[in-house]
Short mmCIF file of C-alpha atoms and ligand atoms in Angstrom, two decimals:
data_model
loop_
_atom_site.label_atom_id
_atom_site.label_comp_id
_atom_site.label_asym_id
_atom_site.label_seq_id
_atom_site.Cartn_x
_atom_site.Cartn_y
_atom_site.Cartn_z
CA MET A 16 104.97 28.47 47.51
CA ALA A 17 106.66 28.72 50.97
CA LEU A 18 109.95 27.47 49.14
CA THR A 19 109.70 30.40 46.69
CA HIS A 20 109.12 32.75 49.45
CA LEU A 21 112.06 31.53 51.49
CA ARG A 22 114.26 31.93 48.37
CA VAL A 23 113.15 35.43 47.72
CA VAL A 24 113.98 36.27 51.54
CA LEU A 25 117.45 34.72 51.39
CA LEU A 26 118.26 36.48 48.09
CA ALA A 27 117.14 39.70 49.69
CA ALA A 28 119.29 39.07 52.90
CA ALA A 29 122.26 38.16 50.73
CA THR A 30 121.79 41.31 48.70
CA LEU A 31 121.58 43.48 51.85
CA GLN A 32 124.60 41.84 53.50
CA LEU A 33 126.50 42.96 50.40
CA LEU A 34 125.15 46.36 50.78
CA PHE A 35 126.38 46.77 54.22
CA LEU A 36 129.49 45.07 54.13
CA SER A 37 131.24 47.36 51.75
CA SER A 38 134.89 48.25 52.35
CA THR A 39 135.86 51.08 54.57
CA ASP A 40 138.66 52.40 52.53
CA ALA A 41 139.04 56.08 52.27
CA GLY A 42 137.26 57.90 49.34
CA GLU A 43 138.88 60.71 47.49
CA VAL A 44 137.44 64.30 47.33
CA GLY A 45 137.22 66.37 44.01
CA VAL A 46 135.70 69.83 43.24
CA CYS A 47 133.40 70.62 40.47
CA TYR A 48 134.91 73.32 38.18
CA GLY A 49 132.04 74.97 36.59
CA ARG A 50 132.77 77.90 34.21
CA ASP A 51 129.40 79.70 33.90
CA ALA A 52 131.05 82.94 34.64
CA ASP A 53 132.89 85.73 32.51
CA ASN A 54 135.43 86.79 35.29
CA LEU A 55 137.24 83.55 36.23
CA ILE A 56 141.07 83.32 36.39
CA ASP A 57 142.44 81.50 33.52
CA PRO A 58 142.88 77.75 33.58
CA THR A 59 146.39 77.48 34.04
CA ARG A 60 146.03 79.72 37.27
CA VAL A 61 143.16 77.61 38.22
CA VAL A 62 145.55 74.42 37.98
CA ASP A 63 148.03 76.36 40.37
CA LEU A 64 145.07 76.97 42.68
CA LEU A 65 144.14 73.24 42.70
CA LYS A 66 147.71 72.25 43.55
CA GLN A 67 148.12 74.88 46.22
CA ASN A 68 145.12 73.52 47.86
CA SER A 69 146.00 69.88 47.43
CA ILE A 70 142.80 69.29 45.37
CA THR A 71 143.47 66.12 43.41
CA MET A 72 140.41 65.64 41.49
CA VAL A 73 138.03 67.83 39.28
CA ARG A 74 134.85 67.47 37.46
CA ILE A 75 134.28 69.66 34.37
CA TYR A 76 131.12 70.13 32.44
CA ASP A 77 132.41 69.77 28.95
CA THR A 78 135.89 69.12 27.16
CA ASP A 79 137.00 72.57 27.01
CA PRO A 80 140.58 72.48 25.04
CA THR A 81 142.03 75.25 27.12
CA VAL A 82 141.01 73.70 30.41
CA LEU A 83 142.17 70.31 29.43
CA ARG A 84 145.47 71.48 28.14
CA ALA A 85 146.05 73.42 31.33
CA LEU A 86 145.29 70.01 33.40
CA ALA A 87 147.88 68.09 31.11
CA ASN A 88 150.61 66.63 33.34
CA SER A 89 149.34 68.29 36.47
CA GLY A 90 148.70 64.92 38.14
CA ILE A 91 145.05 66.15 38.66
CA LYS A 92 142.18 63.61 37.76
CA VAL A 93 139.54 65.00 35.45
CA MET A 94 135.99 63.66 34.92
CA VAL A 95 134.74 65.13 31.62
CA ALA A 96 131.43 65.51 30.08
CA LEU A 97 129.44 64.83 27.10
CA SER A 98 126.80 67.45 27.77
CA ASN A 99 122.99 67.52 27.52
CA LYS A 100 123.34 69.83 24.70
CA ASP A 101 125.86 67.44 22.92
CA LEU A 102 123.35 64.54 23.45
CA ASP A 103 120.64 66.79 21.92
CA SER A 104 122.78 67.62 19.07
CA GLY A 105 123.05 64.04 17.89
CA ILE A 106 126.45 62.90 19.52
CA GLY A 107 126.05 59.60 20.97
CA ARG A 108 123.19 58.96 18.85
CA ASP A 109 125.06 56.23 16.89
CA GLN A 110 128.51 54.60 17.12
CA ASN A 111 130.03 56.92 14.42
CA SER A 112 129.20 60.18 16.14
CA ALA A 113 130.26 58.79 19.52
CA GLN A 114 133.53 57.55 18.00
CA GLN A 115 134.31 60.92 16.65
CA TRP A 116 133.55 62.73 19.83
CA VAL A 117 135.27 60.39 22.14
CA ASN A 118 138.44 60.26 20.07
CA ASN A 119 138.68 64.07 19.56
CA ASN A 120 137.74 65.04 23.26
CA VAL A 121 138.66 62.33 25.34
CA VAL A 122 141.32 60.01 23.89
CA SER A 123 143.48 62.67 22.34
CA TYR A 124 143.71 64.50 25.56
CA TYR A 125 144.43 61.43 27.51
CA ASN A 126 147.30 60.69 25.19
CA GLN A 127 148.62 64.27 26.08
CA GLY A 128 148.75 63.59 29.51
CA VAL A 129 145.35 64.65 30.98
CA LEU A 130 144.50 62.19 33.65
CA ILE A 131 140.85 61.63 32.52
CA ASN A 132 139.25 59.07 34.80
CA GLY A 133 135.63 59.43 33.72
CA VAL A 134 133.07 60.69 31.15
CA THR A 135 129.77 61.80 32.31
CA VAL A 136 127.12 61.22 29.51
CA GLY A 137 124.45 63.87 30.13
CA ASN A 138 123.77 65.77 33.55
CA GLU A 139 120.66 65.19 35.53
CA VAL A 140 118.93 64.02 32.40
CA PHE A 141 115.75 62.68 34.20
CA LYS A 142 115.46 66.26 35.72
CA GLN A 143 116.73 68.52 33.12
CA ARG A 144 116.09 67.09 29.81
CA SER A 145 113.73 64.12 30.18
CA ASP A 146 113.16 64.03 26.46
CA LEU A 147 116.72 62.85 26.10
CA THR A 148 115.88 59.74 28.58
CA GLY A 149 115.39 57.20 25.78
CA MET A 150 118.87 57.83 24.20
CA LEU A 151 120.89 58.14 27.47
CA VAL A 152 121.78 54.52 28.02
CA PRO A 153 122.57 53.69 24.15
CA ALA A 154 124.88 56.80 24.27
CA MET A 155 126.71 55.50 27.26
CA ARG A 156 127.19 52.23 25.53
CA TYR A 157 128.37 53.73 22.33
CA VAL A 158 131.06 55.97 24.28
CA GLN A 159 132.02 52.81 26.48
CA GLU A 160 132.63 50.89 23.14
CA VAL A 161 135.09 53.51 21.84
CA LEU A 162 136.77 53.67 25.17
CA LYS A 163 137.25 50.03 25.07
CA ALA A 164 138.53 50.01 21.52
CA ALA A 165 141.13 52.40 22.64
CA ASN A 166 142.06 50.22 25.65
CA LEU A 167 141.03 52.82 28.01
CA ALA A 168 137.73 51.21 29.53
CA ASP A 169 139.65 50.28 32.77
CA VAL A 170 140.72 53.87 33.59
CA ILE A 171 137.99 55.94 32.07
CA LYS A 172 134.50 55.02 33.50
CA VAL A 173 131.14 56.08 31.89
CA SER A 174 128.50 57.28 34.07
CA THR A 175 125.67 59.84 34.15
CA PRO A 176 125.07 61.99 37.12
CA VAL A 177 121.48 61.73 38.60
CA ALA A 178 119.76 64.43 40.60
CA PHE A 179 118.74 63.40 43.92
CA ASP A 180 115.04 64.11 43.07
CA ALA A 181 115.06 60.90 41.02
CA LEU A 182 114.39 59.39 44.39
CA GLY A 183 110.51 59.39 45.09
CA VAL A 184 111.15 58.15 48.55
CA SER A 185 114.38 58.88 50.62
CA PHE A 186 113.27 58.47 54.09
CA PRO A 187 113.65 56.38 55.75
CA PRO A 188 116.60 55.39 53.70
CA SER A 189 115.56 51.76 53.90
CA ALA A 190 112.41 52.60 51.82
CA GLY A 191 114.53 54.45 49.32
CA GLN A 192 113.15 54.10 45.78
CA PHE A 193 113.14 55.72 42.53
CA ARG A 194 110.09 58.03 41.22
CA ASP A 195 107.83 56.07 39.20
CA ASP A 196 107.68 58.34 36.32
CA ILE A 197 111.26 57.71 35.50
CA PRO A 198 111.08 54.46 33.25
CA GLN A 199 112.37 51.70 35.48
CA SER A 200 113.51 49.93 32.31
CA VAL A 201 115.94 52.75 31.53
CA LEU A 202 117.07 52.55 35.21
CA LYS A 203 117.38 49.00 35.11
CA GLN A 204 119.52 49.19 31.91
CA MET A 205 121.58 51.91 33.32
CA ILE A 206 122.52 49.87 36.37
CA ASP A 207 123.22 46.58 34.37
CA PHE A 208 125.47 48.74 32.17
CA LEU A 209 127.26 50.20 35.31
CA ARG A 210 127.72 46.84 36.82
CA GLU A 211 128.92 45.11 33.66
CA THR A 212 131.59 47.96 33.22
CA GLY A 213 132.90 48.31 36.66
CA SER A 214 131.44 51.92 36.64
CA TYR A 215 129.60 53.60 39.43
CA PHE A 216 126.03 55.06 39.90
CA SER A 217 126.71 59.02 40.05
CA ILE A 218 124.30 61.05 42.38
CA ASN A 219 124.11 64.79 42.84
CA LEU A 220 123.45 65.13 46.54
CA TYR A 221 122.33 68.41 47.94
CA PRO A 222 120.98 68.05 51.62
CA HIS A 223 118.39 70.93 50.80
CA ALA A 224 116.77 68.86 48.15
CA ASP A 225 115.53 66.35 50.58
CA PRO A 226 112.09 67.16 51.81
CA SER A 227 112.34 64.81 54.91
CA GLU A 228 111.19 66.48 58.10
CA HIS A 229 113.97 64.70 60.07
CA ILE A 230 116.73 67.28 59.56
CA SER A 231 118.47 69.60 62.03
CA LEU A 232 121.18 71.78 60.94
CA GLU A 233 123.69 69.79 62.68
CA TYR A 234 122.43 66.54 61.12
CA ALA A 235 122.63 68.34 57.65
CA THR A 236 126.12 69.70 58.25
CA PHE A 237 128.16 66.65 59.68
CA GLY A 238 127.80 68.30 63.21
CA ILE A 239 127.04 66.67 66.41
CA ASN A 240 123.59 65.38 66.76
CA GLY A 241 121.46 62.70 68.27
CA GLY A 242 121.07 60.69 65.07
CA VAL A 243 118.08 59.60 63.23
CA PHE A 244 116.68 56.23 63.55
CA ASP A 245 115.61 54.09 60.49
CA GLU A 246 113.09 51.60 61.73
CA GLY A 247 113.09 49.68 58.69
CA SER A 248 116.84 48.73 59.03
CA GLY A 249 117.64 49.44 62.65
CA VAL A 250 120.35 51.74 61.57
CA THR A 251 120.85 55.05 63.11
CA TYR A 252 122.20 57.80 60.86
CA TYR A 253 124.32 60.60 62.11
CA SER A 254 124.42 62.71 58.89
CA LEU A 255 121.91 63.46 56.40
CA PHE A 256 124.50 62.82 53.65
CA ASP A 257 124.90 59.12 54.79
CA ALA A 258 121.11 58.77 55.07
CA GLN A 259 120.69 60.04 51.48
CA LEU A 260 123.52 57.85 50.21
CA ASP A 261 122.04 54.75 51.63
CA ALA A 262 118.55 55.76 50.34
CA VAL A 263 120.35 55.63 46.93
CA TYR A 264 121.71 52.18 47.59
CA TYR A 265 118.39 51.06 48.52
CA ALA A 266 116.72 52.43 45.47
CA ILE A 267 119.32 50.72 43.25
CA ASP A 268 118.72 47.49 45.00
CA ARG A 269 115.10 47.70 44.44
CA VAL A 270 115.53 48.21 40.80
CA SER A 271 118.13 45.22 40.53
CA ARG A 272 115.65 42.93 42.47
CA SER A 273 112.79 43.83 40.35
CA SER A 274 114.64 42.37 37.38
CA SER A 275 114.54 38.72 36.03
CA SER A 276 116.07 35.94 38.07
CA VAL A 277 118.97 35.63 35.69
CA SER A 278 119.93 39.41 36.33
CA THR A 279 119.30 39.04 40.15
CA SER A 280 121.77 36.06 40.34
CA MET A 281 124.25 38.10 38.39
CA ALA A 282 123.78 41.06 40.94
CA GLN A 283 124.42 38.57 43.51
CA GLN A 284 127.59 37.35 42.05
CA ASN A 285 129.07 40.72 41.19
CA GLY A 286 127.76 42.66 44.36
CA PRO A 287 126.18 45.95 44.45
CA ILE A 288 127.56 48.73 42.20
CA ASP A 289 129.62 51.57 43.64
CA THR A 290 127.99 55.05 44.10
CA ILE A 291 129.95 58.19 43.79
CA VAL A 292 128.67 61.78 44.74
CA SER A 293 129.11 63.63 41.57
CA GLU A 294 128.17 67.05 43.06
CA SER A 295 127.54 68.06 46.70
CA SER A 296 127.20 70.96 48.87
CA LEU A 297 124.72 72.41 51.36
CA ALA A 298 123.96 75.76 49.88
CA GLY A 299 125.68 78.48 48.25
CA SER A 300 126.94 80.95 50.95
CA GLY A 301 124.56 84.07 50.74
CA GLY A 302 121.88 81.82 49.51
CA ARG A 303 118.79 80.63 51.45
CA ILE A 304 118.06 77.27 52.80
CA PRO A 305 114.49 76.43 51.84
CA SER A 306 112.55 76.75 55.10
CA HIS A 307 110.65 73.40 54.41
CA SER A 308 113.90 71.34 54.58
CA MET A 309 115.15 72.57 57.95
CA ALA A 310 112.27 71.91 59.87
CA THR A 311 113.90 72.08 63.29
CA LEU A 312 114.88 75.66 62.63
CA ALA A 313 112.48 78.30 63.59
CA ASN A 314 110.87 79.70 60.42
CA ASN A 315 112.68 83.07 60.80
CA GLU A 316 116.07 81.42 61.06
CA ALA A 317 115.44 79.25 57.99
CA ASP A 318 114.53 82.20 56.07
CA GLN A 319 117.92 83.89 56.66
CA LEU A 320 120.66 83.95 54.16
CA VAL A 321 122.95 80.91 54.71
CA PRO A 322 125.96 82.39 56.65
CA LYS A 323 129.08 81.05 54.84
CA GLU A 324 130.13 79.39 57.97
CA ILE A 325 127.51 76.95 57.33
CA ALA A 326 128.45 76.24 53.88
CA GLN A 327 131.94 75.78 55.16
CA ALA A 328 130.90 73.55 57.96
CA TYR A 329 129.31 71.23 55.32
CA ASN A 330 132.13 71.20 52.81
CA ASN A 331 134.71 70.67 55.53
CA GLY A 332 132.48 68.10 57.15
CA LEU A 333 132.05 66.38 53.67
CA VAL A 334 135.97 66.25 53.27
CA ARG A 335 136.34 64.69 56.81
CA ARG A 336 133.54 62.20 55.91
CA VAL A 337 134.87 61.18 52.46
CA LEU A 338 138.59 60.72 53.86
CA SER A 339 137.44 58.80 56.79
CA GLY A 340 135.87 56.03 54.71
CA ALA A 341 133.18 55.35 57.06
CA PRO A 342 130.35 54.23 57.55
CA ARG A 343 131.00 53.44 53.78
CA ASP A 344 133.57 54.14 51.10
CA VAL A 345 132.43 56.96 48.78
CA SER A 346 134.18 59.66 46.81
CA ALA A 347 132.52 63.00 46.30
CA TYR A 348 132.92 66.22 44.42
CA ILE A 349 132.38 69.55 46.17
CA PHE A 350 130.01 71.90 44.06
CA SER A 351 131.54 74.19 43.43
CA LEU A 352 135.17 75.68 42.97
CA PHE A 353 134.18 79.26 41.92
CA ASN A 354 131.16 81.54 42.39
CA GLU A 355 129.75 81.62 38.78
CA ASN A 356 128.20 84.95 37.98
CA LEU A 357 126.30 83.94 34.83
CA LYS A 358 124.30 81.09 36.43
CA ALA A 359 120.43 81.79 36.35
CA GLY A 360 118.32 81.47 39.22
CA PRO A 361 118.13 82.75 42.98
CA PRO A 362 121.41 84.43 44.26
CA MET A 363 122.32 81.21 46.10
CA GLU A 364 123.14 79.69 42.56
CA ARG A 365 125.89 81.93 41.98
CA ASN A 366 127.39 81.76 45.31
CA PHE A 367 128.46 78.11 45.51
CA GLY A 368 131.97 78.84 45.15
CA ILE A 369 134.72 78.15 47.69
CA PHE A 370 136.94 80.63 45.85
CA TYR A 371 135.79 83.91 44.22
CA PRO A 372 136.41 84.19 40.46
CA ASN A 373 139.88 85.99 41.18
CA GLY A 374 141.12 82.91 43.19
CA THR A 375 140.72 84.24 46.78
CA LYS A 376 139.03 82.04 49.26
CA VAL A 377 135.52 82.66 50.14
CA TYR A 378 136.30 80.40 53.24
CA ASP A 379 138.95 77.72 54.19
CA VAL A 380 138.18 74.13 53.09
CA ASP A 381 141.03 71.87 54.55
CA PHE A 382 141.63 69.22 51.78
CA VAL A 383 144.42 67.61 53.82
CA HIS A 384 144.08 67.84 57.50
CA GLY A 385 140.17 67.27 57.06
CA GLY A 386 141.23 63.66 56.67
CA SER A 387 144.42 63.14 58.68
CA THR A 388 142.72 63.85 62.10
CA CYS A 389 140.06 61.23 61.59
CA ARG A 390 141.18 59.07 58.82
CA SER A 391 141.52 56.08 60.97
CA LYS A 392 138.59 56.76 63.06
CA ALA A 393 136.23 59.70 63.61
CA THR A 394 135.91 60.46 67.34
CA TRP A 395 133.93 63.11 69.03
CA CYS A 396 134.34 64.78 72.35
CA VAL A 397 131.05 65.16 74.35
CA ALA A 398 129.88 66.28 77.88
CA LYS A 399 129.45 63.43 80.34
CA LYS A 400 126.09 62.80 81.66
CA GLY A 401 125.40 63.92 85.38
CA VAL A 402 128.00 66.49 85.50
CA GLU A 403 126.84 69.46 87.76
CA ASN A 404 125.85 72.62 85.73
CA ALA A 405 128.39 74.87 87.57
CA ARG A 406 131.22 72.55 86.45
CA LEU A 407 129.96 72.22 82.96
CA GLN A 408 129.55 76.06 82.58
CA ALA A 409 133.11 76.39 83.78
CA ALA A 410 134.24 73.89 81.21
CA ILE A 411 132.40 75.51 78.55
CA ASP A 412 133.97 79.03 79.49
CA TYR A 413 137.38 77.34 79.46
CA ALA A 414 136.83 75.81 75.91
CA CYS A 415 135.50 79.00 74.52
CA ASN A 416 138.24 81.29 75.96
CA ASN A 417 140.99 78.85 74.80
CA GLY A 418 140.54 78.19 71.07
CA ALA A 419 137.02 76.75 70.50
CA ASP A 420 134.83 78.91 68.26
CA CYS A 421 131.53 79.14 70.22
CA SER A 422 129.93 81.71 68.13
CA ALA A 423 127.62 79.07 66.60
CA ILE A 424 125.93 78.36 70.12
CA GLN A 425 125.29 82.10 70.75
CA GLN A 426 121.41 82.85 70.79
CA GLY A 427 119.86 83.03 67.33
CA GLN A 428 122.92 81.27 65.79
CA ALA A 429 123.07 77.89 63.92
CA CYS A 430 123.73 75.62 66.87
CA TYR A 431 121.88 77.32 69.68
CA GLN A 432 119.07 74.76 69.60
CA PRO A 433 118.76 72.61 71.64
CA ASN A 434 119.19 75.21 74.20
CA THR A 435 120.79 73.06 77.15
CA LEU A 436 123.90 73.23 79.10
CA VAL A 437 124.80 69.78 77.95
CA ALA A 438 124.36 70.38 74.25
CA HIS A 439 126.39 73.71 74.28
CA ALA A 440 129.06 71.76 76.18
CA SER A 441 129.19 69.13 73.83
CA TYR A 442 129.47 71.48 70.99
CA ALA A 443 132.09 73.57 72.65
CA PHE A 444 134.19 70.53 73.90
CA ASN A 445 134.15 68.91 70.52
CA ASP A 446 135.24 72.06 68.64
CA TYR A 447 138.11 72.57 70.99
CA TYR A 448 139.06 68.77 70.61
CA GLN A 449 138.95 68.78 66.77
CA ARG A 450 140.82 72.08 66.58
CA LYS A 451 143.68 70.55 68.89
CA GLY A 452 143.72 67.66 66.22
CA GLN A 453 142.07 65.22 68.62
CA ALA A 454 145.20 65.13 70.60
CA SER A 455 145.33 63.24 73.91
CA GLY A 456 144.36 65.18 76.79
CA THR A 457 142.26 67.64 74.78
CA CYS A 458 139.01 65.92 75.74
CA ASP A 459 138.92 66.00 79.56
CA PHE A 460 137.83 69.50 80.98
CA SER A 461 138.39 68.32 84.51
CA GLY A 462 136.61 65.23 83.95
CA ALA A 463 133.45 66.74 82.36
CA ALA A 464 134.05 65.31 78.83
CA SER A 465 134.66 62.03 77.39
CA ILE A 466 135.49 60.53 73.93
CA VAL A 467 132.96 58.66 71.92
CA ASP A 468 133.04 57.09 68.44
CA ARG A 469 129.66 58.55 67.67
CA PRO A 470 127.56 60.95 69.70
CA SER A 471 124.79 58.76 71.08
CA PRO A 472 121.07 59.50 70.40
CA SER A 473 120.04 61.88 72.93
C1 NAG B 30 138.97 88.84 45.12
O1 NAG B 30 137.79 89.05 45.27
C2 NAG B 30 137.03 89.29 46.48
C3 NAG B 30 135.53 89.28 46.15
O2 NAG B 30 135.21 90.14 45.24
C4 NAG B 30 137.62 90.44 47.02
O3 NAG B 30 137.08 90.65 48.30
C5 NAG B 30 138.99 90.35 47.01
O4 NAG B 30 139.64 91.54 47.65
C6 NAG B 30 139.64 90.05 45.83
N1 NAG B 30 141.12 89.72 46.08
C7 NAG B 30 142.14 90.24 45.11
C8 NAG B 30 143.42 89.91 45.51
O5 NAG B 30 141.85 91.11 44.35
#
């Protein structure tokens, strides 16, 4: 009895060690190219737009011939989709239909120079089309078989994007687990499939989908914050994104460990599967942040339309985070390339774009420098403790008058809380420091500031 218990504990420890010793290579940033609109610039111009902005990866929601032909020989990687509608129509229900679809819609384009790197089978099936749950993993296997026969299984990975609400528990991250009403056997078969084929678990991560109360706007948008402590693991998280991502890893680990002993040892041998973020964005600019999710904002602030600066802060933060490769390696697709005027739902749904339909920027997302300033190590500039108020205020004034954008710490704005001189100083100092590319000497402010790897919990 005691021995069995010990063995379980050791296995769990080994798995956890694998979970947290993943490499810190940088990930890659892509953008979701949704086309639920009737006013978008045509695909050849879209490809130019992608190149001009150094966007190297896109995810599309179908296998549209015009789009794929435009992307041929562009050097841009493309994740294509076998949609829920395709699944429903019977594609992927047997090997023959899968073969026909994959050959016509994936292999033929790959052979024409389209850098297809993945096929998503269904999208958010558990959430959007739970009636298709039973056929999901078999369809993934059929698609995989065809790719294998075409010798493309190493370059084109099969996955299925899962909505974050598939997690019944996401806080604290170490308690992460999938909802009970999603068949655990399906999750297990899926995870086994992804592991066997060297693919990855795909999660659609929207911070506002997290009902946890431990969320400040800074924490949700990769800003400076005191961090959120996970008592279960002893880890402090400095972004909601990383907390959510770890919750997914813990949930996957729970499913893997609940499997038979044979599979458990296999999981141990092969390590945890990778996760990619197949969609992420804070909110569409001009949309609303649901008030329940930003508990630290006053109600009236939470009910306001999301200023585009906040969506911009999130997406630029996401680029920095992915390119830094820390605290764990992950690739992510920003949702979305364009505002899509035909999407249903509240206005926010039609305003996720980083570009207007005509190709003009809604706001800047820096896909290049977002990474170069902190590719090796993300550092922050914060106010030192114990500096007298007058010196701090003088330093804030200097930063704000010399390039730092201090609009967010004005009364009523996103980063006004906590309303302390030290918090405002840290915001202003860091904004100045990051805008100067973390150059040496740009985090001093007459000795009122210092550089840290991570802002410490306040
Ligand atoms: C593109 O669309 C935006 C938003 O409708 C508009 O403000 C802008 O002037 C347009 N740009 C061009 C070049 O037409």
